[in-house]
mmCIF file of C-alpha atoms in Angstrom:
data_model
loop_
_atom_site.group_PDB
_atom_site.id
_atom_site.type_symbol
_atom_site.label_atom_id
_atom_site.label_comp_id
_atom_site.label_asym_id
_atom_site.label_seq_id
_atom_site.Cartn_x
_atom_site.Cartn_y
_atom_site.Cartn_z
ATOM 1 C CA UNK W 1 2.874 10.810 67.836
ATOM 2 C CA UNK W 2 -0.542 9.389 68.752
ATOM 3 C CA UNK W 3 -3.416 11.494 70.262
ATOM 4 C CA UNK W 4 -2.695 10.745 73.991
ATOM 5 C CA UNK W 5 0.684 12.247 73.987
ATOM 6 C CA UNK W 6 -1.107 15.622 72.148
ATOM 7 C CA UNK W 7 -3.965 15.665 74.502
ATOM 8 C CA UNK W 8 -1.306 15.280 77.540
ATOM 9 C CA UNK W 9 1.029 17.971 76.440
ATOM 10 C CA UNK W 10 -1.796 20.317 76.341
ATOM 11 C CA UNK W 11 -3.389 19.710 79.740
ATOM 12 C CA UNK W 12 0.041 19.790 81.546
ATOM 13 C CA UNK W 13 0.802 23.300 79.680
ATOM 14 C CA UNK W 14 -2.573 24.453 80.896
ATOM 15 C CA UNK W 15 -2.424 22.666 84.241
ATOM 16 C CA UNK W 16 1.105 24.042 84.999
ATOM 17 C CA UNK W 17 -0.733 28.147 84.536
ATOM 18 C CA UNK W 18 -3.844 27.095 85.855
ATOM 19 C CA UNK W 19 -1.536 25.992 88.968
ATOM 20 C CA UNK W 20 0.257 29.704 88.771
ATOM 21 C CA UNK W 21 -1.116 31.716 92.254
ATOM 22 C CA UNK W 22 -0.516 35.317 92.390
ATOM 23 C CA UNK W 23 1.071 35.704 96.025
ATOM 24 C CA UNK W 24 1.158 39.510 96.301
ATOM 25 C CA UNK W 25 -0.751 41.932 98.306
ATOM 26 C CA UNK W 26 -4.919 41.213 97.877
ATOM 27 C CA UNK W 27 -4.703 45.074 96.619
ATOM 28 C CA UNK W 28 -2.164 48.332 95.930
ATOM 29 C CA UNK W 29 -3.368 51.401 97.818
ATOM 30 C CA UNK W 30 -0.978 53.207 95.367
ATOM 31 C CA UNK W 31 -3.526 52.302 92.551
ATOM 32 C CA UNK W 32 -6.611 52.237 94.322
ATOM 33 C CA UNK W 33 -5.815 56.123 95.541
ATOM 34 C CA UNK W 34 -4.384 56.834 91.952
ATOM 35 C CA UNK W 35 -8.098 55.823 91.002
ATOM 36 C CA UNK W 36 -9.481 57.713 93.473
ATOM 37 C CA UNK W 37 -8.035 60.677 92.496
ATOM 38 C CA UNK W 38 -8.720 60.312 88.904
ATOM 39 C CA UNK W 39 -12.340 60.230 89.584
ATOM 40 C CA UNK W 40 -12.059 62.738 92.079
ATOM 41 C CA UNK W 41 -11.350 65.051 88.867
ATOM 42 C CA UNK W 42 -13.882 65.887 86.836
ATOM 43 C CA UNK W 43 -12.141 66.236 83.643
ATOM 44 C CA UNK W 44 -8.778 64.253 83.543
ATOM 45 C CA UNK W 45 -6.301 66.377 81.544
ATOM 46 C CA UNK W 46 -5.981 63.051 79.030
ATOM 47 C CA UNK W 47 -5.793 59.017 79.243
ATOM 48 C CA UNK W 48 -1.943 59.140 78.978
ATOM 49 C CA UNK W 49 -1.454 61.595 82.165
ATOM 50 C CA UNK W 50 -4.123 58.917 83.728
ATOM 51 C CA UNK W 51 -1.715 55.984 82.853
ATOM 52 C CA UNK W 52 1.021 57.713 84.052
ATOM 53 C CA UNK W 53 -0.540 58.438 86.808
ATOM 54 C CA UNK W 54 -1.404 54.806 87.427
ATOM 55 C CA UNK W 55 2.357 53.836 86.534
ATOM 56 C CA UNK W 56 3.523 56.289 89.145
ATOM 57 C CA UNK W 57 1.282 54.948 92.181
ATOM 58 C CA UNK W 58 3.093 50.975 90.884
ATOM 59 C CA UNK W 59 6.385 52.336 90.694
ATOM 60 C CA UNK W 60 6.259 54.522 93.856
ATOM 61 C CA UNK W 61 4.785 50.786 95.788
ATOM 62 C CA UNK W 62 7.605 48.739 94.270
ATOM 63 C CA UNK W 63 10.159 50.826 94.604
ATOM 64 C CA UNK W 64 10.030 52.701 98.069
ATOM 65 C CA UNK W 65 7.687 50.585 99.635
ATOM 66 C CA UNK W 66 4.964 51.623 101.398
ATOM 67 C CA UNK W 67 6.514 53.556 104.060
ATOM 68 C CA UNK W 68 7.729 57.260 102.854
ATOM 69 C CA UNK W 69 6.345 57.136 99.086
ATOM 70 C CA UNK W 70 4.802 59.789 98.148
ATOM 71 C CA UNK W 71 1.290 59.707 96.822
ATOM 72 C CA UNK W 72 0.709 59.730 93.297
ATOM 73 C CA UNK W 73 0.682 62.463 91.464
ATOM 74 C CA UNK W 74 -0.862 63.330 88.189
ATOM 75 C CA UNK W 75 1.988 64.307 85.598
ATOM 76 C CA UNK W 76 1.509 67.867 83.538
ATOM 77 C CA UNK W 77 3.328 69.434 80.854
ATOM 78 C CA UNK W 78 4.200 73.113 82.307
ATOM 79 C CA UNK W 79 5.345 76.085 79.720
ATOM 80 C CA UNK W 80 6.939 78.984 80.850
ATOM 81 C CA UNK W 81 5.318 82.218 79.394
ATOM 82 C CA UNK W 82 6.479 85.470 80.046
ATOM 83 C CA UNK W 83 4.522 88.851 79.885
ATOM 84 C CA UNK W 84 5.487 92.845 79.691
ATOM 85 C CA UNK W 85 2.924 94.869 81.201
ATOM 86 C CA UNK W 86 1.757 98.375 80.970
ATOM 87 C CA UNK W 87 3.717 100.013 83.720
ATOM 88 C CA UNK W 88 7.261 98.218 82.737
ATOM 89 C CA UNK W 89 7.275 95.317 84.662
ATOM 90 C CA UNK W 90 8.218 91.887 82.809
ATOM 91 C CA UNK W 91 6.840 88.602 84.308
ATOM 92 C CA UNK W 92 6.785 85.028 83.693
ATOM 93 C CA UNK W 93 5.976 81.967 85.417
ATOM 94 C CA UNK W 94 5.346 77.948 84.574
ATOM 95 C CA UNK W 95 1.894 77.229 83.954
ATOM 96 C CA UNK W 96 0.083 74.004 82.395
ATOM 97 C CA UNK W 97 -3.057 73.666 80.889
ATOM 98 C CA UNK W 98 -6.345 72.419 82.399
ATOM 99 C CA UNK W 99 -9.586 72.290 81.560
ATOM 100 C CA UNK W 100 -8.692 75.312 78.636
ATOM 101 C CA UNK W 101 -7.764 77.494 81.371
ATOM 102 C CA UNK W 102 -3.695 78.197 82.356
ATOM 103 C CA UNK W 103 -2.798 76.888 85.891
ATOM 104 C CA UNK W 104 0.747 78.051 88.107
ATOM 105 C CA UNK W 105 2.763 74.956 90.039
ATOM 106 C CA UNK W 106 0.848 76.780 93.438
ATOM 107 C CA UNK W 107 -2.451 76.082 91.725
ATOM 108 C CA UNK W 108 -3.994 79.363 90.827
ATOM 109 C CA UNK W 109 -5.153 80.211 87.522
ATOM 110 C CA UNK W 110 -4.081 83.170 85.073
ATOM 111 C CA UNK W 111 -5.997 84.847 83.115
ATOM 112 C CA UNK W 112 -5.013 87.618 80.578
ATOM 113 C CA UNK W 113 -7.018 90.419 79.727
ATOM 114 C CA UNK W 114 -6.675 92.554 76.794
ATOM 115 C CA UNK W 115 -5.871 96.396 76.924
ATOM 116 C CA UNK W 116 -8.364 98.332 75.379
ATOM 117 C CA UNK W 117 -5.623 99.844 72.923
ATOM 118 C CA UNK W 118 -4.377 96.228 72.395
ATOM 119 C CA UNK W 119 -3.667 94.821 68.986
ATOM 120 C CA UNK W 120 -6.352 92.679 67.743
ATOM 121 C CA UNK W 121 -3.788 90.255 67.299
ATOM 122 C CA UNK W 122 -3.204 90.048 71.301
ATOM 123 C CA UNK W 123 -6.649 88.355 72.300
ATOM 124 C CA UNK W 124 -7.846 84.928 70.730
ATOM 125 C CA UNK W 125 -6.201 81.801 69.899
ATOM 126 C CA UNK W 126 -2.375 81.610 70.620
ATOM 127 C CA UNK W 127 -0.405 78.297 69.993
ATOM 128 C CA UNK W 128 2.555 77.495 72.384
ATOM 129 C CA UNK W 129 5.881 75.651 70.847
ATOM 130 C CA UNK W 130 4.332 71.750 70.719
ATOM 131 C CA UNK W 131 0.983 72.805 69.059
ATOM 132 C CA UNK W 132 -0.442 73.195 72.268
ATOM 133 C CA UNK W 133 -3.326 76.177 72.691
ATOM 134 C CA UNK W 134 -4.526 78.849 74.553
ATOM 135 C CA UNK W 135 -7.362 81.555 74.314
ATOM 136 C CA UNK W 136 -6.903 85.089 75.871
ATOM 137 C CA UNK W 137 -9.863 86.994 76.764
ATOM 138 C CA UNK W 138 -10.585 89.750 73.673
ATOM 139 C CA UNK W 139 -12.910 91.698 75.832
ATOM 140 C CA UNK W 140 -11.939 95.357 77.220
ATOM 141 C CA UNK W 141 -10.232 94.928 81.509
ATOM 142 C CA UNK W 142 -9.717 97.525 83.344
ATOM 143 C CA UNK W 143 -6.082 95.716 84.667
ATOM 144 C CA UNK W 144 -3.920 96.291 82.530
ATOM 145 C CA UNK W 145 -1.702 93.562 84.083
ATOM 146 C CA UNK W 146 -2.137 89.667 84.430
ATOM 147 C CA UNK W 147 -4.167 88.677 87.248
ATOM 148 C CA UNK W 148 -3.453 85.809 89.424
ATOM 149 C CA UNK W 149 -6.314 84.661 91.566
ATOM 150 C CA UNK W 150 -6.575 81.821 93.802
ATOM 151 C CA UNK W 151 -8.073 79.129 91.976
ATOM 152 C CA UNK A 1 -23.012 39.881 105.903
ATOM 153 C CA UNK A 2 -21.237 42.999 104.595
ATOM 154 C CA UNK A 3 -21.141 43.779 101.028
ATOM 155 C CA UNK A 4 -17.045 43.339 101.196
ATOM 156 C CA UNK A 5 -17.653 40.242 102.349
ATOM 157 C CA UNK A 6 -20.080 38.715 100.193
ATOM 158 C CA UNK A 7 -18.139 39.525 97.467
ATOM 159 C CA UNK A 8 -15.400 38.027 99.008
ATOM 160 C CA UNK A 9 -17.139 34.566 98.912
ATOM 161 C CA UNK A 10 -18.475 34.575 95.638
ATOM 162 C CA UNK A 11 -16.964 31.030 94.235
ATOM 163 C CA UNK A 12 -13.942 30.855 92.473
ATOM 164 C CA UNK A 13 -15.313 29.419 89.490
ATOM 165 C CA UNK A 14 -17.019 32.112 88.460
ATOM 166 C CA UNK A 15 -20.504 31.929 89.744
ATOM 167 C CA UNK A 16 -21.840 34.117 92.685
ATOM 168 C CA UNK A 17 -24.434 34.112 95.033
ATOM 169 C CA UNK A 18 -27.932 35.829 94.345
ATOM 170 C CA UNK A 19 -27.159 38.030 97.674
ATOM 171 C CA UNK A 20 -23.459 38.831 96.337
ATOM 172 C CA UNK A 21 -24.703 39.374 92.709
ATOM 173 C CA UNK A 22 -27.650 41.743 93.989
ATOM 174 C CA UNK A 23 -24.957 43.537 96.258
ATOM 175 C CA UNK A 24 -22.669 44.009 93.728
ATOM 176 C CA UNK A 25 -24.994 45.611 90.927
ATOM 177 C CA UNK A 26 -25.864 47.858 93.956
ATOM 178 C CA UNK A 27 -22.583 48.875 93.742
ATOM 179 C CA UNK A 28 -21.931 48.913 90.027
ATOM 180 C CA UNK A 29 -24.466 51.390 89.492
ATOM 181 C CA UNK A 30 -23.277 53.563 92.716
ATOM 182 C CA UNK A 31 -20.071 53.722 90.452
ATOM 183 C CA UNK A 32 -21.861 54.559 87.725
ATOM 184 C CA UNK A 33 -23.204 57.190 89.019
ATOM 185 C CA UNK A 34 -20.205 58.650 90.575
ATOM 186 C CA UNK A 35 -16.826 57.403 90.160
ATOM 187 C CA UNK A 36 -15.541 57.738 93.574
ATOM 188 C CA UNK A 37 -17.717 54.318 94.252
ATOM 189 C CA UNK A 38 -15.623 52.282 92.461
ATOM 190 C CA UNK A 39 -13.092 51.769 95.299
ATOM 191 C CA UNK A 40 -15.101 48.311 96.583
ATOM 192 C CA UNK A 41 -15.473 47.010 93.420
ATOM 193 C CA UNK A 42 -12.051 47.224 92.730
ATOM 194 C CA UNK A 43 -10.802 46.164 96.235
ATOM 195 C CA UNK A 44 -13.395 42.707 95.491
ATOM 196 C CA UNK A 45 -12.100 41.987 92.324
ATOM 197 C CA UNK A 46 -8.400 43.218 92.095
ATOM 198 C CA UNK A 47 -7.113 39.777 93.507
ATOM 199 C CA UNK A 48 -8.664 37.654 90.653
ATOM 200 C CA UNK A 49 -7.790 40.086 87.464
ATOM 201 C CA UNK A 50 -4.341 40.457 88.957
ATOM 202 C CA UNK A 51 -4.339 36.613 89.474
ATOM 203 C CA UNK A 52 -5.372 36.051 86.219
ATOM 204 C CA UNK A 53 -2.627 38.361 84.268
ATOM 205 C CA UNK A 54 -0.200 37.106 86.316
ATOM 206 C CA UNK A 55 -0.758 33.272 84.921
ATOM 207 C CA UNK A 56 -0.400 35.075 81.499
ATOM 208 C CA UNK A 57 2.401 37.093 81.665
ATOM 209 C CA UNK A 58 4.642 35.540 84.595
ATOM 210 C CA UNK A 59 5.877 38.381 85.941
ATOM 211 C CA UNK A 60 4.593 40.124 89.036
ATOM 212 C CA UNK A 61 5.571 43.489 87.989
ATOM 213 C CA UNK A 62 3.644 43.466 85.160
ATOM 214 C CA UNK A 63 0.804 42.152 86.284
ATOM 215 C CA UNK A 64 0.354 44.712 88.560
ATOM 216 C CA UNK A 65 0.754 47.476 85.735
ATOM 217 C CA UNK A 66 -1.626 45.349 83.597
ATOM 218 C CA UNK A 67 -4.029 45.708 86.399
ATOM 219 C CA UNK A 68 -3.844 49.219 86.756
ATOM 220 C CA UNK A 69 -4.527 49.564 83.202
ATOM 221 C CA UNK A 70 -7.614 47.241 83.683
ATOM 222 C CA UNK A 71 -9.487 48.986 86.301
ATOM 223 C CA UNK A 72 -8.531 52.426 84.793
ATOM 224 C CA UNK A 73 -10.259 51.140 82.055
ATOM 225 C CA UNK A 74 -13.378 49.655 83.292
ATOM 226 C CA UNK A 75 -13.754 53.069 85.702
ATOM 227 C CA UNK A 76 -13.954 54.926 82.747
ATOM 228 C CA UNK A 77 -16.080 52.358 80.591
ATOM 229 C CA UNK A 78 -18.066 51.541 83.620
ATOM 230 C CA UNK A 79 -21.474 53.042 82.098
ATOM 231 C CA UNK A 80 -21.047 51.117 79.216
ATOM 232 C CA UNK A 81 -21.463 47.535 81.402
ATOM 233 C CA UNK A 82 -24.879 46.077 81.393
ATOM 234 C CA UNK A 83 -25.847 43.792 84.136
ATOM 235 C CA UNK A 84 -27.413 40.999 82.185
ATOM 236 C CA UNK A 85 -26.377 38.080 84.000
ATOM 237 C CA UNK A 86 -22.477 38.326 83.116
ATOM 238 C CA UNK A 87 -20.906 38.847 86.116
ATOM 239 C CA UNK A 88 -18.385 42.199 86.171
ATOM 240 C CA UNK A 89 -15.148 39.961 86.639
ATOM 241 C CA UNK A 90 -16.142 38.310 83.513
ATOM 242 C CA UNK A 91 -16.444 42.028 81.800
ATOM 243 C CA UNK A 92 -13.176 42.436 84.100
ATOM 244 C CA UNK A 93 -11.443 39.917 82.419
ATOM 245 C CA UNK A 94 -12.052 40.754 78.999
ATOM 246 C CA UNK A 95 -10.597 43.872 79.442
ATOM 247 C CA UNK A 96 -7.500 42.246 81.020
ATOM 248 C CA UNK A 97 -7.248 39.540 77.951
ATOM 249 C CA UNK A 98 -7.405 42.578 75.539
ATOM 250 C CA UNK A 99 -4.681 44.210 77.798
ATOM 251 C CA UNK A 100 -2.342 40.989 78.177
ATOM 252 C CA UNK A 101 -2.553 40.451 74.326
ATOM 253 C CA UNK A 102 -1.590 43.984 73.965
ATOM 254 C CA UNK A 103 1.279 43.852 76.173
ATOM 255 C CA UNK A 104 2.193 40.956 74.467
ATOM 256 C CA UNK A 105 2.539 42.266 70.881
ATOM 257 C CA UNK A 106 4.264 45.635 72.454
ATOM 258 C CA UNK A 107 6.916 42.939 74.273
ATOM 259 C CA UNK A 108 6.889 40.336 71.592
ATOM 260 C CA UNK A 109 10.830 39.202 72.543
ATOM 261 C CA UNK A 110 10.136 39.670 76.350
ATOM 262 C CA UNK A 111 6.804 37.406 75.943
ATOM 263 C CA UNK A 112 8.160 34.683 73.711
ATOM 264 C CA UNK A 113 10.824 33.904 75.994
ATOM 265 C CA UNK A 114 10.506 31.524 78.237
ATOM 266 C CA UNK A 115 10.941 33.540 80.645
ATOM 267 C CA UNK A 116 11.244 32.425 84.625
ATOM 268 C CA UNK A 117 9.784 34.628 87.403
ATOM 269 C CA UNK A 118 12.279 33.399 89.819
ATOM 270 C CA UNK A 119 10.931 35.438 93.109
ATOM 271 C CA UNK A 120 7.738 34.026 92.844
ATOM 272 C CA UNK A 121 7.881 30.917 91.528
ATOM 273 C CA UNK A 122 10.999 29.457 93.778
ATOM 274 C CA UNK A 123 8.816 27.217 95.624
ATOM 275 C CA UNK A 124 8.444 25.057 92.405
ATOM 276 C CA UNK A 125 10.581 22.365 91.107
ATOM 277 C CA UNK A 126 12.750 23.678 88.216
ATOM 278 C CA UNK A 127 11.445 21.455 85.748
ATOM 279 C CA UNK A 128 7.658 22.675 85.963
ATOM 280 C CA UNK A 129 9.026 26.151 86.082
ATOM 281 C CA UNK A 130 10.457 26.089 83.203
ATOM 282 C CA UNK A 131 7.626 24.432 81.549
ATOM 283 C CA UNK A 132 5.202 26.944 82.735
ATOM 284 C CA UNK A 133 7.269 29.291 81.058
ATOM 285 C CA UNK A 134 7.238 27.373 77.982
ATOM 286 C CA UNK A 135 3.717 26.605 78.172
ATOM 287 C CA UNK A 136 2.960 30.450 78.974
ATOM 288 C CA UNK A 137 5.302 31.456 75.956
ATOM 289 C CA UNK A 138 3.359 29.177 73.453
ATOM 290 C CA UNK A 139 -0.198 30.664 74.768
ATOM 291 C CA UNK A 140 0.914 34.013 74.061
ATOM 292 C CA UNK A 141 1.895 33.507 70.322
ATOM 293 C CA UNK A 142 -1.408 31.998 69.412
ATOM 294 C CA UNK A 143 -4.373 34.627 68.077
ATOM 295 C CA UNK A 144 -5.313 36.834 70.472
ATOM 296 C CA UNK A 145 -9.260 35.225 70.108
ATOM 297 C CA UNK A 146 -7.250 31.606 70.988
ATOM 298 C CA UNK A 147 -5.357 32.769 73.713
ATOM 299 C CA UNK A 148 -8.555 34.001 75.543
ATOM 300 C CA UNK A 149 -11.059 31.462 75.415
ATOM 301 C CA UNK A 150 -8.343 28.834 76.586
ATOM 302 C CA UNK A 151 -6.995 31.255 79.137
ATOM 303 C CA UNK A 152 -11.074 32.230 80.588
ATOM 304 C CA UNK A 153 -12.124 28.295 80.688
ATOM 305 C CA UNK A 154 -9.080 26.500 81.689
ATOM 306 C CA UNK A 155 -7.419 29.155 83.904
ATOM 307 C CA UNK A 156 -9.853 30.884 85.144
ATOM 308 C CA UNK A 157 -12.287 28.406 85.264
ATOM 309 C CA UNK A 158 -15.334 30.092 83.563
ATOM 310 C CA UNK A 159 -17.924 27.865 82.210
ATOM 311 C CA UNK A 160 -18.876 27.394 78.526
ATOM 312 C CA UNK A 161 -21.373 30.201 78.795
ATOM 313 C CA UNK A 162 -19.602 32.741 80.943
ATOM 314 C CA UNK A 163 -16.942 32.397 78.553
ATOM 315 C CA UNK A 164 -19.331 32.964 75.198
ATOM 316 C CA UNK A 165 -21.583 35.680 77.349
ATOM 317 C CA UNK A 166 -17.391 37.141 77.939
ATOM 318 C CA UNK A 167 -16.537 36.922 74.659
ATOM 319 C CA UNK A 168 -19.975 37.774 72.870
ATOM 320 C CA UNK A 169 -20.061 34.621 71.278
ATOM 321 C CA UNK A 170 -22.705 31.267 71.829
ATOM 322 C CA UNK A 171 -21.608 27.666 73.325
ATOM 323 C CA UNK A 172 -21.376 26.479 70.042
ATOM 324 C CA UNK A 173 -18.462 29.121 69.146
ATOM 325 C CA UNK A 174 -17.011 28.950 71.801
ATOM 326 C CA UNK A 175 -16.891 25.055 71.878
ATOM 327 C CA UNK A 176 -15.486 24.896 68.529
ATOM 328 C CA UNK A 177 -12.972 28.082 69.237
ATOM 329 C CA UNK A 178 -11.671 25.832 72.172
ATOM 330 C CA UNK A 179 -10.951 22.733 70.202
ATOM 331 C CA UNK A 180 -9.161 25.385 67.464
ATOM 332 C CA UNK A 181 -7.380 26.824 70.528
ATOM 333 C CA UNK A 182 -6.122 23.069 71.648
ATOM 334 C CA UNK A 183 -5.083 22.124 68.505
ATOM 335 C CA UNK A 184 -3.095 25.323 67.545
ATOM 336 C CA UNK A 185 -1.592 25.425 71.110
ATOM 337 C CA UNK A 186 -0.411 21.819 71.158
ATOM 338 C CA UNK A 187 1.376 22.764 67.602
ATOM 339 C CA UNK A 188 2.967 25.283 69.467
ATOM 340 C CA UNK A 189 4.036 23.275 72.417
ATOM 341 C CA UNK A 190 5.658 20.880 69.385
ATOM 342 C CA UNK A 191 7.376 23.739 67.862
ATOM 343 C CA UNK A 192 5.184 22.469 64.695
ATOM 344 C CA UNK A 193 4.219 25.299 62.409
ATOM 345 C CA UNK A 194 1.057 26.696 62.661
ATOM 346 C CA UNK A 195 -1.948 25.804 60.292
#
């Protein structure tokens, strides 16, 4: 095989890609807003949640089209914790993690506080089933149960 | 002239205006200072990196994820780009070389096929559409350092400099990386064993 015939299969591979237009849409609005979002938060929860994030916004565009999909939404892991407090009431609800702090589905935070005749065992570092953490406040409250504030 | 728009002139070869290149670091170091100002530098740019993935992978789909990937990326690297004279789709497209090779090795079987992108491509004869894919195919087995310095000068049409200034590399390397690029990609295309 002499040189012309190597040089020529070369430049028509690389001519035949070069020659490769994307026709799509000049820009996703699924992505861009997934983007926006992400920097809208100051600390994202982790790079996967971002990807999948990103993956979302492409699959929602693809799939339902721009019309009727929903925006993007950032994925979390939520645990289900359940609590006994002082006066006999038993509680639980799905929270995830954020930021060190333990967030419900409506978006407020929980926060546990530590009976003064608690176990010293019952404030500090707790570990949920997939290694997971969580710190509860070790300082005295006066409420006894959990409180749920608006974040 | 708006900013948008300046951009949006900038020549496809690579090289940009003085008034689009002063714009644009404007606007890289808006970003840089807060995130939320990287929306026009990803709406000027998002055509070309998702043009250029798309010669590489052939399919539209993902492309479009590879692109997501990109611009996640350089949003969060974004403070680590330094305007000296390398234009950000040249940083741009490093990032989506990196992320092409990557997707690549994780869909070695799906890469190595010659695979046809039939929705997009049915405006072309047969024949050269299945030689693109053939062609695309053999670019993506070579080393990852081959597949971009053929892919940034004879795709995307980057010069001998932008492509060393992309890579971190001189002329010199980068000449002698292209003719090492040629060589093992023609092998390739011959179904020869590589060197």
């Amino acid at each position: 095989m002499n040189q012309n015939t190597r040089v020529d299969s070369v430049e028509r591979a690389l001519q035949l890609l070069r020659s490769e237009q994307w026709t799509g849409p000049d820009g996703n609005p699924k992505i861009e807003e997934a983007l926006m979002r992400i920097a809208s938060t100051n600390k994202t929860p982790d790079r996967a949640v971002a990807r999948k994030t990103l993956y979302l916004a492409v699959g929602a565009a693809f799939l339902l089209g721009a019309a009727g999909a929903s925006g993007a939404r950032a994925i979390y892991d939520y645990y289900t914790i359940g609590w006994h407090s002082s006066d006999g009431s038993d509680f639980a609800a799905d929270v995830r993690l954020e930021n060190g702090q333990m967030i419900t589905r409506d978006g407020r935070s929980v926060v546990f506080h530590a009976q003064e005749d608690a176990a010293p065992k019952e404030a500090g570092a707790h570990k949920l089933p997939d290694g997971a953490t969580f710190t509860t406040k070790g300082e005295s409250a006066p409420a006894p149960a959990p409180d749920a504030t608006p974040k | 002239m708006s900013t948008l728009a300046a951009i949006a002139f900038a020549r496809s070869d690579g090289t940009q205006s003085r008034v689009a290149q002063d714009d644009e670091a404007a606007m890289i170091e808006r970003a840089k200072a807060d995130s939320r100002a990287f929306g026009p530098l990803y709406r000027a740019h998002y055509r070309a990196i998702v043009g250029a993935i798309y010669r590489r992978v052939g399919d539209g789909h993902a492309a479009e994820d590879l692109a997501a990937e990109v611009f996640l990326t350089a949003m969060r690297k974004l403070d680590t780009f330094e305007q000296r004279g390398v234009p950000l789709r040249c940083w741009l497209l490093r990032i989506a070389m990196r992320q092409v090779a990557l997707w690549a090795r994780r869909n070695k079987r799906r890469a190595t096929t010659a695979r046809l992108d039939n929705d997009r491509a049915a405006d072309a004869p047969p024949s050269d559409r299945e030689a693109a894919a053939r062609a695309r195919a053999a670019l993506l087995t070579l080393p990852e350092r081959h597949q971009a310095v053929l892919a940034l000068h004879y795709l995307e049409g980057l010069d001998l400099r932008q492509v060393g200034a992309t890579l971190g590399c001189g002329e010199k390397a980068v000449k002698s990386r292209l003719f090492r690029a040629r060589e093992a990609l023609r092998r390739r295309l011959e179904k020869e064993p590589d060197r």
